[in-house]
CSV table of C-alpha atoms in Angstrom, one decimal:
chain,number,residue,atom,x,y,z
A,199,UNK,CA,123.5,106.7,96.5
A,200,UNK,CA,126.1,109.8,96.3
A,201,UNK,CA,127.9,108.5,98.9
A,202,UNK,CA,128.3,104.8,97.0
A,203,UNK,CA,128.7,106.3,93.5
A,204,UNK,CA,132.0,108.0,95.3
A,205,UNK,CA,133.3,104.6,96.6
A,206,UNK,CA,131.6,104.5,100.0
A,207,UNK,CA,130.3,101.1,101.0
A,208,UNK,CA,127.5,100.4,103.2
A,209,UNK,CA,129.3,99.3,106.3
A,210,UNK,CA,130.9,102.5,106.0
A,211,UNK,CA,127.5,104.7,104.8
A,212,UNK,CA,125.5,102.8,107.9
A,213,UNK,CA,127.7,104.0,111.0
A,214,UNK,CA,127.9,107.6,109.1
A,215,UNK,CA,124.5,108.3,109.3
A,216,UNK,CA,124.4,106.5,112.8
A,217,UNK,CA,126.7,108.9,113.8
A,218,UNK,CA,124.7,111.9,113.0
A,219,UNK,CA,121.4,110.6,114.9
A,220,UNK,CA,123.6,109.8,117.7
A,221,UNK,CA,124.5,113.8,117.3
A,222,UNK,CA,121.3,114.6,117.3
A,223,UNK,CA,119.9,112.3,120.1
A,224,UNK,CA,122.2,113.7,122.2
A,225,UNK,CA,121.4,117.7,121.3
A,226,UNK,CA,117.8,116.8,121.7
A,227,UNK,CA,118.2,114.7,125.4
A,228,UNK,CA,120.4,117.7,125.9
A,229,UNK,CA,117.9,120.4,125.4
A,230,UNK,CA,114.8,118.3,127.3
A,231,UNK,CA,117.6,118.2,129.9
A,232,UNK,CA,118.2,121.7,130.4
A,233,UNK,CA,114.0,122.6,129.5
A,234,UNK,CA,113.4,120.5,132.8
A,235,UNK,CA,116.5,122.1,135.0
A,236,UNK,CA,115.1,125.4,133.9
A,237,UNK,CA,110.8,124.3,134.5
A,238,UNK,CA,111.9,122.8,138.0
A,239,UNK,CA,113.8,126.1,138.6
A,240,UNK,CA,110.7,129.0,137.8
A,241,UNK,CA,107.7,126.9,138.9
A,242,UNK,CA,107.7,127.0,142.4
A,243,UNK,CA,108.4,130.6,142.1
A,244,UNK,CA,105.0,131.6,139.8
A,245,UNK,CA,103.2,128.6,141.9
A,246,UNK,CA,104.4,128.8,145.8
A,247,UNK,CA,101.1,128.1,146.9
A,248,UNK,CA,100.3,124.8,144.9
A,249,UNK,CA,104.2,123.3,144.5
A,250,UNK,CA,105.9,123.3,147.7
A,251,UNK,CA,109.7,125.0,146.8
A,252,UNK,CA,110.6,122.2,149.5
A,253,UNK,CA,110.3,119.3,147.3
A,254,UNK,CA,111.8,120.3,144.2
A,255,UNK,CA,115.3,119.5,143.9
A,256,UNK,CA,116.3,120.5,140.1
A,257,UNK,CA,119.7,119.6,139.8
A,258,UNK,CA,120.1,115.5,140.2
A,259,UNK,CA,123.1,114.1,138.4
A,260,UNK,CA,122.4,110.3,138.4
A,261,UNK,CA,118.2,111.3,137.1
A,262,UNK,CA,120.0,113.6,134.4
A,263,UNK,CA,122.2,111.1,133.1
A,264,UNK,CA,119.9,108.6,133.2
A,265,UNK,CA,117.5,111.1,131.2
A,266,UNK,CA,120.3,111.7,128.5
A,267,UNK,CA,121.2,107.8,128.1
A,268,UNK,CA,117.6,106.6,128.0
A,269,UNK,CA,117.2,109.8,125.1
A,270,UNK,CA,120.3,109.0,123.3
A,271,UNK,CA,119.4,105.4,123.0
A,272,UNK,CA,115.9,105.5,122.4
A,273,UNK,CA,117.1,107.9,119.3
A,274,UNK,CA,119.3,105.4,118.1
A,275,UNK,CA,117.4,102.1,118.6
A,276,UNK,CA,114.7,103.4,116.7
A,277,UNK,CA,116.4,104.9,114.0
A,278,UNK,CA,117.8,101.4,113.1
A,279,UNK,CA,114.8,100.4,111.1
A,280,UNK,CA,115.2,103.0,108.5
A,281,UNK,CA,118.8,102.9,108.3
A,282,UNK,CA,118.8,99.3,107.3
A,283,UNK,CA,117.1,100.8,104.2
A,284,UNK,CA,120.3,102.8,103.1
A,285,UNK,CA,121.8,99.3,102.8
A,286,UNK,CA,119.2,98.6,99.8
A,287,UNK,CA,119.8,102.2,98.2
A,288,UNK,CA,121.0,101.0,94.6
A,289,UNK,CA,123.4,103.7,93.6
A,290,UNK,CA,120.9,104.3,89.6
A,291,UNK,CA,119.3,106.0,92.2
A,292,UNK,CA,121.2,109.4,91.4
A,293,UNK,CA,120.0,108.8,88.1
A,294,UNK,CA,116.4,107.2,88.3
A,295,UNK,CA,114.4,107.9,91.3
A,296,UNK,CA,112.4,105.3,90.3
A,297,UNK,CA,115.0,102.3,90.6
A,298,UNK,CA,114.3,99.5,91.8
A,299,UNK,CA,115.8,99.1,95.7
A,300,UNK,CA,118.4,96.2,96.5
A,301,UNK,CA,117.6,92.9,98.0
A,302,UNK,CA,116.4,93.0,101.6
A,303,UNK,CA,119.3,90.3,103.3
A,304,UNK,CA,117.4,88.2,105.8
A,305,UNK,CA,119.7,88.1,108.4
A,306,UNK,CA,119.4,92.4,108.4
A,307,UNK,CA,115.6,92.3,109.0
A,308,UNK,CA,116.1,89.3,111.8
A,309,UNK,CA,119.0,91.2,113.6
A,310,UNK,CA,117.1,94.5,113.1
A,311,UNK,CA,113.9,93.4,114.9
A,312,UNK,CA,116.0,91.6,117.8
A,313,UNK,CA,117.8,94.9,118.3
A,314,UNK,CA,114.9,96.5,118.6
A,315,UNK,CA,113.4,93.7,121.3
A,316,UNK,CA,116.3,93.5,123.4
A,317,UNK,CA,117.0,97.6,122.9
A,318,UNK,CA,113.3,98.3,124.7
A,319,UNK,CA,113.5,95.4,127.2
A,320,UNK,CA,117.4,96.6,128.4
A,321,UNK,CA,116.3,100.5,128.6
A,322,UNK,CA,112.3,99.1,130.4
A,323,UNK,CA,114.5,97.4,132.6
A,324,UNK,CA,116.6,99.8,133.6
A,325,UNK,CA,114.5,102.5,133.9
A,326,UNK,CA,111.7,100.3,136.2
A,327,UNK,CA,115.1,98.6,138.2
A,328,UNK,CA,113.4,95.2,137.3
A,329,UNK,CA,114.5,92.7,134.7
A,330,UNK,CA,110.7,91.4,134.8
A,331,UNK,CA,109.4,94.6,134.6
A,332,UNK,CA,111.0,95.5,131.6
A,333,UNK,CA,110.0,91.8,129.7
A,334,UNK,CA,106.6,92.2,130.6
A,335,UNK,CA,106.6,95.8,129.7
A,336,UNK,CA,108.3,94.6,125.9
A,337,UNK,CA,105.9,91.7,125.5
A,338,UNK,CA,103.1,94.1,126.3
A,339,UNK,CA,104.1,96.5,123.6
A,340,UNK,CA,104.6,94.0,121.3
A,341,UNK,CA,101.3,92.4,121.8
A,342,UNK,CA,99.6,95.7,121.5
A,343,UNK,CA,101.4,96.2,118.1
A,344,UNK,CA,100.4,92.6,116.8
A,345,UNK,CA,96.7,93.5,118.1
A,346,UNK,CA,96.9,97.7,116.0
A,347,UNK,CA,98.5,95.8,113.0
A,348,UNK,CA,95.6,92.7,113.2
A,349,UNK,CA,93.3,95.5,113.4
A,350,UNK,CA,94.6,97.9,110.7
A,351,UNK,CA,94.7,94.4,108.1
A,352,UNK,CA,91.1,93.9,109.0
A,353,UNK,CA,90.0,97.4,108.3
A,354,UNK,CA,91.3,97.5,105.2
A,355,UNK,CA,90.3,94.3,104.1
A,356,UNK,CA,87.0,94.9,105.0
A,357,UNK,CA,87.3,98.4,102.7
A,358,UNK,CA,88.5,96.6,100.1
A,359,UNK,CA,85.0,94.5,100.3
A,360,UNK,CA,82.8,97.0,101.1
A,361,UNK,CA,80.1,98.2,98.0
A,362,UNK,CA,80.7,101.3,96.9
A,363,UNK,CA,77.2,101.8,96.0
A,364,UNK,CA,76.6,102.3,100.0
A,365,UNK,CA,78.1,105.8,99.6
A,366,UNK,CA,77.1,107.0,96.4
A,367,UNK,CA,75.1,109.9,97.8
A,368,UNK,CA,78.3,110.9,99.7
A,369,UNK,CA,81.6,111.7,97.4
A,370,UNK,CA,83.9,112.6,100.0
A,371,UNK,CA,83.2,108.9,101.9
A,372,UNK,CA,83.4,107.0,98.9
A,373,UNK,CA,87.0,108.9,98.0
A,374,UNK,CA,88.1,108.7,101.5
A,375,UNK,CA,87.7,104.7,101.8
A,376,UNK,CA,89.0,104.1,98.0
A,377,UNK,CA,91.3,105.9,99.2
A,378,UNK,CA,92.4,103.7,102.7
A,379,UNK,CA,92.3,101.0,100.5
A,380,UNK,CA,94.2,101.3,97.0
A,381,UNK,CA,97.7,99.9,97.3
A,382,UNK,CA,100.0,101.5,99.0
A,383,UNK,CA,98.2,103.8,100.9
A,384,UNK,CA,100.1,103.2,104.6
A,385,UNK,CA,97.3,102.4,106.2
A,386,UNK,CA,98.1,99.7,108.3
A,387,UNK,CA,101.0,102.2,109.8
A,388,UNK,CA,99.0,104.9,110.3
A,389,UNK,CA,97.0,103.0,112.5
A,390,UNK,CA,99.2,101.5,114.6
A,391,UNK,CA,101.4,104.7,115.0
A,392,UNK,CA,98.2,106.2,116.0
A,393,UNK,CA,97.2,103.3,118.4
A,394,UNK,CA,100.5,103.3,120.3
A,395,UNK,CA,100.2,107.0,120.4
A,396,UNK,CA,97.1,106.3,122.0
A,397,UNK,CA,98.7,103.9,124.3
A,398,UNK,CA,101.4,106.8,125.4
A,399,UNK,CA,98.8,109.6,126.1
A,400,UNK,CA,96.8,107.1,128.5
A,401,UNK,CA,100.1,105.8,130.1
A,402,UNK,CA,100.7,110.1,130.8
A,403,UNK,CA,97.2,110.1,132.4
A,404,UNK,CA,97.8,107.4,134.5
A,405,UNK,CA,101.5,108.7,135.8
A,406,UNK,CA,99.7,112.1,136.3
A,407,UNK,CA,97.0,110.9,138.4
A,408,UNK,CA,99.3,109.1,140.2
A,409,UNK,CA,102.0,111.7,141.1
A,410,UNK,CA,98.9,113.8,141.9
A,411,UNK,CA,97.7,111.3,144.2
A,412,UNK,CA,101.2,111.4,146.0
A,413,UNK,CA,101.3,115.1,146.4
A,414,UNK,CA,97.9,115.4,147.8
């Protein structure tokens, strides 16, 4: 809002914040790369009987560049939805925090959704080396997200219609359910995020088991 009051246009503000996101993603990816290389160099010396040092190659430029590209790509890709809200910030927000946001343009929403879908598919295909696997991964994530969103809607719908007398003896439960069902509670986003987090943990567990089997 301050930048708009100073004369900057939305198409100038958007790349400004996008550039900041690029720098943050680049810094985080570099820290991750350095940490990964350092761990691979240290662990074989700490656990020589557990990790064979001959199998560890910490310095792999192609893998490091791939990780750098994926890290920066993920940061940029998933910053698009919140950054698209920059276009809706009214200059009046400088004076009134409750100023109504500017109307949302339909093409911005469509372009953001398409960019997310294409970006997820592109990174999955690049990492797996298969466009088909990338499409299957993207479709699976979309279906899981839709299922979690539907579950969140059903939970909120059921809680709103649940008689409060059932929990009159347990105030903590009554207040918790009331907070879950109140408008603006963001329960849907929290349930979707929690479900996707569980999906990530499950995926990491499956990868860990396969890597352990290969090492055995």
